[in-house]
Amino acid sequence: MRRLNVAMIGGGFMGKAHSLAYAGMPMFFWPAPALPQRKTVVDINDELAKAAADRYGFESYSSDWRRVVEDPEIDIIDIVTPNNSHAEIAIAAAKAGKHIICEKPLARTGEESKRMLDAVTEAGVKHMVAFNYRRTPAVALAKKYIEEGAIGKVLNFRGTYLQDWSADPASPLSWRFRKDIAGSGALGDIGTHVIDFARYLVGEITEVMGVASTFIKERPIQSGSVDKLGTVKASGDVKKEAVDVDDEVSTLLRFENGAVGSIEATRNAWGRNNFLTFEIHGETGSIYFNYERRDELQVCFSNDPSDRRGFRTIYTGPNHPYGEALWPIPALGIGYTETKIIEAHDFISAIVNDTDVSPNFYDGYRIAVISDAIIESANSEKWVKTI
């Protein structure tokens, strides 16, 4: 069986998820399209890189990503670093002829994303941006129903992504609150997942009308250890620095096919942990999904008898997308890792079979353009076209 050597740039929280995906993919999808070999992991210094290699099962480690990108033994470059380094690494990897998977958002801006897209297009390599939530079986099932016409022409999309991990003003500053590193706040961090859902399920977004707010204007800078989200834990004297990204963003949407909709994303919603949802209304039915109940899809069809009409629950399992590769009983339960396993399978299959894969860098670029337009709209208080 063919083997593909993976170099992962970054060894933090997302590094764990990607490493589990490479290890687990052949166990779920057998025979596997190819065996991903965890070859080299890169971190900011040798000590952290070695710790990542030991923890995540990589054969070797390095603190020099440029040398690793040029390594002729490496087939895949996996980018799980903060947003400001995505473009430089991906462009270098494309020039070196490597296939690339990059964590979301693709880059800080549409301009950066376009340079990445141009580089992979010119190099002819396979490329993917890791919006893994769309590979949740219930989301793929919603896509199937929509494409089959089960809810008729789509009229409306409403999506949310609500979290509360930064609602506390005492929560320290991390790179996710810095525009020069992150590009944006809740919009780029979590809102882009909902934009991906909207494009995947409904179609291209052509115009937006956004509102963005920063509720906590400054956050403490503290020395100490770093948690899984890149936030520095307190130990020492407290100083504060300004937050220059959005805490919350809401936007109205217009789609190319005539549908309308809305998106809300915030990391300041007390009581919401990973409340990623969408509700889609069509001429002959509706679909609702909540990632916190990821094995369930709520559906309502207008042709149900009037005395039985209402939302019903479908528990995803073997008869649904990806079902044969996962677990044999509906509602037995999938987790975040399974979506990453499916993502790794689809990306490696595209490499082996020389087929297209999505979401790719074009999708990442379009999402970046839409995100830029939402911020522009929030500043101008006007509708902004994205095409």
Coordinates of N, CA and C in Angstrom, one line a residue, residues 68-267:
V68 N 12.3 21.6 6.4 CA 11.3 20.5 6.3 C 10.5 20.5 5.0
V69 N 10.1 21.8 4.6 CA 9.3 21.9 3.4 C 10.2 21.5 2.2
E70 N 11.5 21.7 2.2 CA 12.3 21.3 1.1 C 12.8 19.8 1.1
D71 N 12.4 19.1 2.2 CA 12.8 17.7 2.3 C 12.2 16.9 1.2
P72 N 12.9 16.2 0.4 CA 12.4 15.5 -0.7 C 11.5 14.3 -0.3
E73 N 11.7 13.8 1.0 CA 10.9 12.7 1.5 C 9.5 13.1 1.9
I74 N 9.3 14.3 2.0 CA 7.9 14.8 2.5 C 7.0 14.9 1.3
D75 N 5.8 14.3 1.5 CA 4.7 14.4 0.5 C 3.7 15.5 0.8
I76 N 3.4 15.6 2.1 CA 2.3 16.5 2.5 C 2.8 17.4 3.6
I77 N 2.4 18.7 3.4 CA 2.7 19.7 4.5 C 1.3 20.0 5.1
D78 N 1.3 19.9 6.4 CA 0.1 20.1 7.2 C 0.3 21.3 8.1
I79 N -0.4 22.4 7.8 CA -0.2 23.7 8.5 C -1.2 23.9 9.6
V80 N -0.7 23.9 10.9 CA -1.6 24.1 12.0 C -1.0 25.2 12.9
T81 N -0.5 26.2 12.3 CA 0.1 27.3 13.0 C -0.9 28.5 13.1
P82 N -0.5 29.5 13.9 CA -1.4 30.7 13.9 C -1.5 31.3 12.5
N83 N -2.6 32.1 12.3 CA -3.0 32.5 11.0 C -2.0 33.3 10.2
N84 N -1.1 34.1 10.9 CA -0.2 35.0 10.2 C 0.9 34.3 9.5
S85 N 1.1 33.0 9.7 CA 2.2 32.2 9.1 C 1.7 31.3 8.0
H86 N 0.4 31.2 7.8 CA -0.2 30.3 6.8 C 0.3 30.6 5.4
A87 N 0.3 31.8 5.0 CA 0.6 32.2 3.6 C 2.0 31.9 3.3
E88 N 3.0 32.3 4.2 CA 4.4 32.1 3.9 C 4.7 30.6 3.8
I89 N 4.2 29.8 4.7 CA 4.5 28.3 4.7 C 3.8 27.7 3.5
A90 N 2.6 28.0 3.2 CA 1.9 27.3 2.1 C 2.5 27.7 0.8
I91 N 2.9 28.9 0.6 CA 3.5 29.3 -0.7 C 4.8 28.6 -0.9
A92 N 5.6 28.5 0.1 CA 6.9 27.8 0.0 C 6.6 26.3 -0.2
A93 N 5.6 25.7 0.4 CA 5.3 24.3 0.2 C 4.9 24.1 -1.2
A94 N 4.1 24.9 -1.7 CA 3.6 24.8 -3.1 C 4.8 24.8 -4.1
K95 N 5.7 25.8 -3.9 CA 6.8 25.9 -4.8 C 7.7 24.6 -4.7
A96 N 7.7 24.0 -3.5 CA 8.5 22.7 -3.3 C 7.7 21.5 -3.9
G97 N 6.5 21.7 -4.4 CA 5.7 20.6 -4.9 C 5.0 19.7 -3.9
K98 N 4.8 20.3 -2.7 CA 4.1 19.5 -1.7 C 2.6 19.7 -1.8
H99 N 1.8 18.6 -1.5 CA 0.4 18.7 -1.2 C 0.2 19.4 0.1
I100 N -0.9 20.2 0.3 CA -1.0 21.1 1.4 C -2.4 21.0 2.0
I101 N -2.5 20.7 3.3 CA -3.7 20.9 4.1 C -3.4 22.0 5.1
C102 N -4.3 23.0 5.2 CA -4.1 24.1 6.1 C -5.3 24.4 7.0
E103 N -5.0 24.6 8.2 CA -6.1 24.9 9.1 C -6.8 26.2 8.7
K104 N -8.0 26.4 9.2 CA -8.8 27.5 8.9 C -8.6 28.6 9.9
P105 N -8.8 29.9 9.6 CA -9.1 30.4 8.3 C -7.9 30.3 7.4
L106 N -8.1 30.3 6.1 CA -6.9 30.0 5.2 C -5.9 31.1 5.4
A107 N -6.2 32.3 5.6 CA -5.3 33.4 5.9 C -6.0 34.5 6.6
R108 N -5.3 35.6 6.9 CA -5.9 36.7 7.6 C -6.8 37.6 6.7
T109 N -6.5 37.6 5.4 CA -7.3 38.5 4.5 C -7.5 37.8 3.2
G110 N -8.4 38.3 2.4 CA -8.6 37.8 1.0 C -7.4 37.9 0.2
E111 N -6.6 39.0 0.3 CA -5.4 39.2 -0.5 C -4.4 38.1 -0.2
E112 N -4.2 37.8 1.1 CA -3.2 36.7 1.5 C -3.7 35.4 0.9
S113 N -5.0 35.1 1.0 CA -5.6 33.9 0.6 C -5.4 33.7 -0.9
K114 N -5.6 34.8 -1.7 CA -5.4 34.8 -3.1 C -4.0 34.4 -3.5
R115 N -3.0 34.9 -2.8 CA -1.6 34.5 -3.1 C -1.4 33.0 -2.8
M116 N -2.0 32.5 -1.8 CA -1.9 31.1 -1.5 C -2.6 30.3 -2.6
L117 N -3.8 30.7 -3.0 CA -4.5 30.0 -4.1 C -3.7 30.0 -5.4
D118 N -3.1 31.2 -5.7 CA -2.3 31.3 -7.0 C -1.2 30.3 -6.9
A119 N -0.5 30.2 -5.7 CA 0.7 29.4 -5.6 C 0.3 27.9 -5.8
V120 N -0.7 27.4 -5.2 CA -1.1 26.0 -5.4 C -1.6 25.7 -6.8
T121 N -2.3 26.7 -7.4 CA -2.8 26.5 -8.7 C -1.6 26.4 -9.7
E122 N -0.7 27.2 -9.6 CA 0.5 27.2 -10.4 C 1.3 25.9 -10.3
A123 N 1.4 25.5 -9.0 CA 2.2 24.3 -8.7 C 1.5 23.0 -9.1
G124 N 0.2 23.0 -9.2 CA -0.6 21.8 -9.5 C -0.6 20.8 -8.4
V125 N -0.5 21.2 -7.2 CA -0.6 20.3 -6.0 C -2.0 20.3 -5.5
K126 N -2.3 19.2 -4.7 CA -3.6 19.2 -4.1 C -3.6 20.1 -2.8
H127 N -4.7 20.7 -2.6 CA -4.8 21.6 -1.5 C -6.2 21.6 -0.8
M128 N -6.2 21.8 0.5 CA -7.4 21.7 1.3 C -7.3 22.6 2.5
V129 N -8.4 23.2 2.8 CA -8.5 24.0 4.0 C -9.4 23.3 5.0
A130 N -9.1 23.2 6.2 CA -9.6 22.3 7.2 C -10.9 22.8 7.9
F131 N -11.9 23.0 7.1 CA -13.3 23.2 7.7 C -13.9 21.9 7.9
N132 N -13.5 21.2 9.0 CA -13.9 19.8 9.2 C -15.3 19.6 9.6
Y133 N -16.0 20.7 10.1 CA -17.3 20.5 10.6 C -18.3 20.1 9.5
R134 N -18.0 20.4 8.3 CA -18.9 20.0 7.2 C -18.8 18.5 6.9
R135 N -17.8 17.9 7.5 CA -17.8 16.4 7.4 C -18.5 15.6 8.5
T136 N -19.1 16.4 9.3 CA -20.0 15.7 10.3 C -21.1 15.0 9.5
P137 N -21.4 13.7 9.7 CA -22.4 13.0 8.9 C -23.7 13.6 8.8
A138 N -24.2 14.3 9.9 CA -25.5 14.9 9.8 C -25.5 16.1 8.9
V139 N -24.4 16.8 8.8 CA -24.2 17.9 7.9 C -24.2 17.4 6.4
A140 N -23.5 16.4 6.2 CA -23.4 15.8 4.9 C -24.8 15.2 4.5
L141 N -25.5 14.7 5.5 CA -26.9 14.2 5.2 C -27.8 15.4 4.8
A142 N -27.7 16.5 5.5 CA -28.4 17.7 5.1 C -28.1 18.1 3.7
K143 N -26.9 18.1 3.3 CA -26.5 18.4 1.9 C -27.2 17.4 1.0
K144 N -27.2 16.2 1.3 CA -27.9 15.1 0.5 C -29.3 15.5 0.3
Y145 N -30.0 15.8 1.4 CA -31.4 16.1 1.3 C -31.7 17.3 0.4
I146 N -30.9 18.3 0.5 CA -31.0 19.5 -0.2 C -30.8 19.3 -1.7
E147 N -29.8 18.5 -2.0 CA -29.5 18.2 -3.4 C -30.5 17.3 -4.1
E148 N -31.2 16.4 -3.3 CA -32.3 15.6 -3.7 C -33.6 16.3 -3.9
G149 N -33.6 17.6 -3.4 CA -34.8 18.4 -3.5 C -35.8 18.1 -2.4
A150 N -35.4 17.5 -1.3 CA -36.3 17.1 -0.3 C -37.0 18.2 0.4
I151 N -36.4 19.4 0.4 CA -37.0 20.6 1.0 C -37.3 21.6 -0.1
G152 N -37.2 21.3 -1.3 CA -37.4 22.2 -2.4 C -36.4 23.3 -2.5
K153 N -36.8 24.3 -3.2 CA -35.8 25.5 -3.4 C -35.6 26.1 -2.0
V154 N -34.3 26.3 -1.7 CA -33.9 26.9 -0.4 C -34.2 28.4 -0.4
L155 N -34.9 28.8 0.7 CA -35.3 30.2 0.8 C -34.5 31.0 1.8
N156 N -34.1 30.3 2.9 CA -33.4 31.0 4.0 C -32.4 30.1 4.7
F157 N -31.3 30.7 5.1 CA -30.3 30.0 5.9 C -30.0 30.9 7.1
R158 N -30.0 30.3 8.3 CA -29.7 31.0 9.5 C -28.7 30.2 10.3
G159 N -27.5 30.8 10.5 CA -26.4 30.0 11.2 C -25.9 30.8 12.4
T160 N -25.4 30.0 13.4 CA -24.8 30.6 14.6 C -23.6 29.8 14.9
Y161 N -22.6 30.5 15.6 CA -21.5 29.8 16.3 C -21.3 30.6 17.5
L162 N -21.7 30.1 18.6 CA -21.6 30.8 19.9 C -20.8 30.0 20.9
Q163 N -19.8 30.7 21.5 CA -18.9 30.1 22.5 C -18.9 31.1 23.7
D164 N -18.3 30.7 24.8 CA -18.2 31.6 26.0 C -16.8 31.7 26.6
W165 N -15.8 31.1 25.9 CA -14.5 31.0 26.5 C -13.8 32.3 26.7
S166 N -14.2 33.3 26.0 CA -13.6 34.7 26.2 C -14.5 35.7 26.8
A167 N -15.6 35.2 27.3 CA -16.6 36.2 27.9 C -16.1 36.8 29.2
D168 N -15.2 36.2 29.8 CA -14.6 36.8 31.1 C -13.6 37.9 30.8
P169 N -13.8 39.1 31.2 CA -12.8 40.1 30.9 C -11.4 39.8 31.5
A170 N -11.3 38.9 32.5 CA -10.0 38.5 33.1 C -9.3 37.5 32.2
S171 N -10.0 37.0 31.2 CA -9.3 36.0 30.3 C -8.2 36.7 29.6
P172 N -7.0 36.2 29.7 CA -5.8 36.9 29.2 C -5.8 37.0 27.7
L173 N -5.0 37.9 27.2 CA -4.8 38.2 25.8 C -4.0 37.0 25.2
S174 N -4.5 36.5 24.0 CA -3.7 35.6 23.3 C -3.6 36.1 21.8
W175 N -2.9 35.3 21.0 CA -2.8 35.7 19.6 C -4.2 35.8 18.9
R176 N -5.2 35.1 19.4 CA -6.5 35.2 18.8 C -7.2 36.6 19.0
F177 N -6.7 37.4 19.9 CA -7.2 38.7 20.1 C -6.3 39.8 19.4
R178 N -5.4 39.4 18.6 CA -4.5 40.3 17.9 C -4.7 40.3 16.4
K179 N -5.0 41.5 15.8 CA -5.3 41.5 14.4 C -4.1 41.2 13.6
D180 N -2.9 41.6 14.0 CA -1.7 41.3 13.2 C -1.4 39.8 13.1
I181 N -1.9 39.0 14.0 CA -1.7 37.6 13.9 C -2.9 36.8 13.4
A182 N -4.1 37.2 14.0 CA -5.3 36.4 13.7 C -6.0 37.0 12.5
G183 N -5.9 38.3 12.2 CA -6.6 38.9 11.1 C -8.0 39.4 11.6
S184 N -8.7 38.7 12.3 CA -10.0 39.1 12.9 C -10.2 38.3 14.1
G185 N -11.3 38.5 14.8 CA -11.6 37.8 16.1 C -12.6 36.7 15.9
A186 N -13.8 36.8 16.5 CA -14.7 35.7 16.4 C -15.1 35.4 14.9
L187 N -15.0 36.4 14.0 CA -15.3 36.2 12.6 C -14.4 35.1 12.0
G188 N -13.1 35.3 12.1 CA -12.2 34.4 11.5 C -12.1 33.1 12.2
D189 N -12.2 33.2 13.6 CA -11.9 32.0 14.4 C -13.1 31.0 14.3
I190 N -14.3 31.5 14.4 CA -15.4 30.6 14.4 C -16.5 30.9 13.3
G191 N -16.6 32.2 13.0 CA -17.6 32.6 12.1 C -17.4 32.0 10.7
T192 N -16.1 31.8 10.3 CA -15.8 31.2 9.0 C -16.4 29.8 8.9
H193 N -16.5 29.1 10.0 CA -17.1 27.8 9.9 C -18.6 27.9 9.4
V194 N -19.3 28.9 9.9 CA -20.7 29.1 9.5 C -20.8 29.5 8.1
I195 N -19.9 30.4 7.7 CA -19.8 30.8 6.2 C -19.6 29.6 5.4
D196 N -18.7 28.7 5.8 CA -18.5 27.4 5.0 C -19.8 26.6 5.0
F197 N -20.5 26.5 6.1 CA -21.8 25.8 6.0 C -22.7 26.4 5.0
A198 N -22.8 27.8 5.0 CA -23.7 28.5 4.2 C -23.4 28.2 2.7
R199 N -22.1 28.3 2.3 CA -21.7 28.1 0.9 C -21.9 26.6 0.5
Y200 N -21.6 25.7 1.4 CA -21.6 24.3 1.2 C -23.1 23.8 1.0
L201 N -24.0 24.3 1.8 CA -25.4 23.9 1.8 C -26.3 24.7 0.9
V202 N -26.0 25.9 0.7 CA -27.0 26.8 0.0 C -26.4 27.3 -1.3
G203 N -25.2 27.8 -1.3 CA -24.6 28.3 -2.5 C -23.7 29.5 -2.2
E204 N -23.3 30.2 -3.3 CA -22.3 31.3 -3.1 C -23.0 32.5 -2.5
I205 N -22.3 33.2 -1.7 CA -22.8 34.4 -1.0 C -22.3 35.6 -1.9
T206 N -23.3 36.5 -2.2 CA -23.0 37.6 -3.1 C -22.9 38.9 -2.4
E207 N -23.6 39.1 -1.3 CA -23.7 40.4 -0.6 C -23.9 40.2 0.9
V208 N -23.3 41.1 1.7 CA -23.4 41.0 3.1 C -23.7 42.4 3.7
M209 N -24.3 42.4 4.9 CA -24.6 43.6 5.7 C -24.2 43.2 7.1
G210 N -23.1 43.7 7.6 CA -22.5 43.2 8.9 C -22.5 44.2 10.0
V211 N -22.5 43.7 11.2 CA -22.3 44.5 12.4 C -21.2 43.8 13.2
A212 N -20.2 44.5 13.7 CA -19.1 43.9 14.5 C -19.0 44.7 15.7
S213 N -18.7 44.0 16.9 CA -18.6 44.6 18.2 C -17.4 44.1 18.9
T214 N -16.7 44.9 19.6 CA -15.6 44.5 20.6 C -16.1 44.9 21.9
F215 N -16.5 44.0 22.8 CA -17.1 44.3 24.1 C -16.0 44.5 25.1
I216 N -14.9 43.7 25.0 CA -13.9 43.8 26.0 C -12.7 44.5 25.3
K217 N -12.4 45.7 25.7 CA -11.5 46.6 24.9 C -10.0 46.3 25.2
E218 N -9.8 45.7 26.4 CA -8.4 45.3 26.7 C -8.4 44.1 27.6
R219 N -7.3 43.4 27.5 CA -7.2 42.1 28.3 C -5.8 42.1 28.9
P220 N -5.7 41.3 30.0 CA -4.4 41.3 30.8 C -3.4 40.5 30.0
I221 N -2.2 40.9 30.1 CA -1.0 40.2 29.7 C -0.3 39.7 30.9
Q222 N -0.1 38.4 30.9 CA 0.4 37.7 32.1 C 1.4 36.7 31.7
S223 N 2.4 36.5 32.5 CA 3.4 35.4 32.2 C 2.9 34.1 32.8
G224 N 3.4 33.0 32.3 CA 3.0 31.7 32.8 C 2.9 30.7 31.7
S225 N 2.2 29.6 32.0 CA 2.0 28.5 31.0 C 0.9 28.9 30.0
V226 N 0.9 28.2 28.9 CA 0.0 28.4 27.8 C -1.0 27.3 27.7
D227 N -2.3 27.6 27.6 CA -3.3 26.6 27.6 C -3.6 26.1 26.2
K228 N -4.5 25.3 25.9 CA -4.8 24.6 24.6 C -5.2 25.6 23.6
L229 N -5.8 26.8 24.0 CA -6.2 27.8 23.0 C -5.1 28.8 22.8
G230 N -3.9 28.6 23.3 CA -2.9 29.6 23.1 C -3.0 30.8 24.1
T231 N -3.8 30.7 25.1 CA -4.0 31.7 26.1 C -3.0 31.5 27.3
V232 N -2.3 32.6 27.7 CA -1.3 32.5 28.8 C -2.0 32.6 30.1
K233 N -1.7 31.6 30.9 CA -2.3 31.5 32.3 C -1.6 32.4 33.2
A234 N -2.3 32.9 34.2 CA -1.8 33.9 35.1 C -0.7 33.4 36.0
S235 N 0.4 34.2 36.2 CA 1.4 34.0 37.2 C 2.3 35.3 37.2
G236 N 1.9 36.2 38.0 CA 2.8 37.4 38.1 C 1.9 38.7 38.0
D237 N 2.6 39.8 37.8 CA 2.0 41.1 37.8 C 1.1 41.2 36.5
V238 N 0.0 41.9 36.6 CA -0.9 42.0 35.5 C -0.8 43.3 34.8
K239 N -0.5 43.3 33.5 CA -0.6 44.5 32.6 C -1.7 44.2 31.6
K240 N -2.2 45.2 30.9 CA -3.2 45.1 30.0 C -2.8 45.7 28.6
E241 N -3.3 45.1 27.6 CA -3.1 45.6 26.2 C -4.5 45.6 25.5
A242 N -4.6 46.5 24.5 CA -5.8 46.7 23.8 C -6.1 45.4 22.9
V243 N -7.4 45.1 22.8 CA -7.9 44.1 21.9 C -8.3 44.8 20.6
D244 N -7.8 44.4 19.4 CA -8.2 45.1 18.2 C -8.9 44.2 17.2
V245 N -9.6 43.2 17.7 CA -10.4 42.4 16.8 C -11.8 42.3 17.4
D246 N -12.8 41.8 16.6 CA -14.2 41.7 17.0 C -14.4 40.6 18.1
D247 N -15.3 40.8 19.0 CA -15.7 39.8 19.9 C -17.0 39.1 19.4
E248 N -17.7 39.9 18.6 CA -19.0 39.3 18.0 C -19.2 40.0 16.6
V249 N -19.8 39.2 15.8 CA -20.1 39.7 14.4 C -21.5 39.1 14.0
S250 N -22.3 39.9 13.5 CA -23.6 39.4 12.9 C -23.7 40.0 11.5
T251 N -24.3 39.2 10.6 CA -24.4 39.7 9.2 C -25.6 39.1 8.5
L252 N -26.3 39.9 7.7 CA -27.3 39.4 6.8 C -26.6 39.0 5.5
L253 N -27.2 38.0 4.8 CA -26.6 37.4 3.6 C -27.6 37.5 2.5
R254 N -27.1 37.6 1.3 CA -27.8 37.4 0.0 C -27.0 36.3 -0.7
F255 N -27.7 35.3 -1.3 CA -27.1 34.3 -2.0 C -27.3 34.4 -3.5
E256 N -26.4 33.8 -4.3 CA -26.5 33.9 -5.7 C -27.8 33.3 -6.3
N257 N -28.4 32.3 -5.6 CA -29.6 31.7 -6.1 C -30.8 32.3 -5.6
G258 N -30.7 33.5 -4.9 CA -31.9 34.2 -4.5 C -32.3 34.0 -3.0
A259 N -31.7 33.0 -2.4 CA -31.9 32.8 -0.9 C -31.3 34.0 -0.1
V260 N -31.9 34.1 1.1 CA -31.3 35.1 2.0 C -31.0 34.4 3.3
G261 N -30.3 35.1 4.2 CA -30.0 34.5 5.5 C -29.3 35.4 6.4
S262 N -28.7 34.8 7.5 CA -28.0 35.5 8.5 C -27.0 34.6 9.2
I263 N -26.0 35.2 9.8 CA -25.0 34.5 10.6 C -24.7 35.3 11.8
E264 N -24.5 34.7 12.9 CA -24.0 35.3 14.2 C -22.9 34.5 14.7
A265 N -21.8 35.1 15.1 CA -20.7 34.4 15.7 C -20.2 35.3 16.9
T266 N -20.0 34.6 18.0 CA -19.4 35.3 19.2 C -18.7 34.3 20.1
R267 N -17.7 34.8 20.8 CA -17.1 34.0 21.9 C -17.4 34.6 23.2

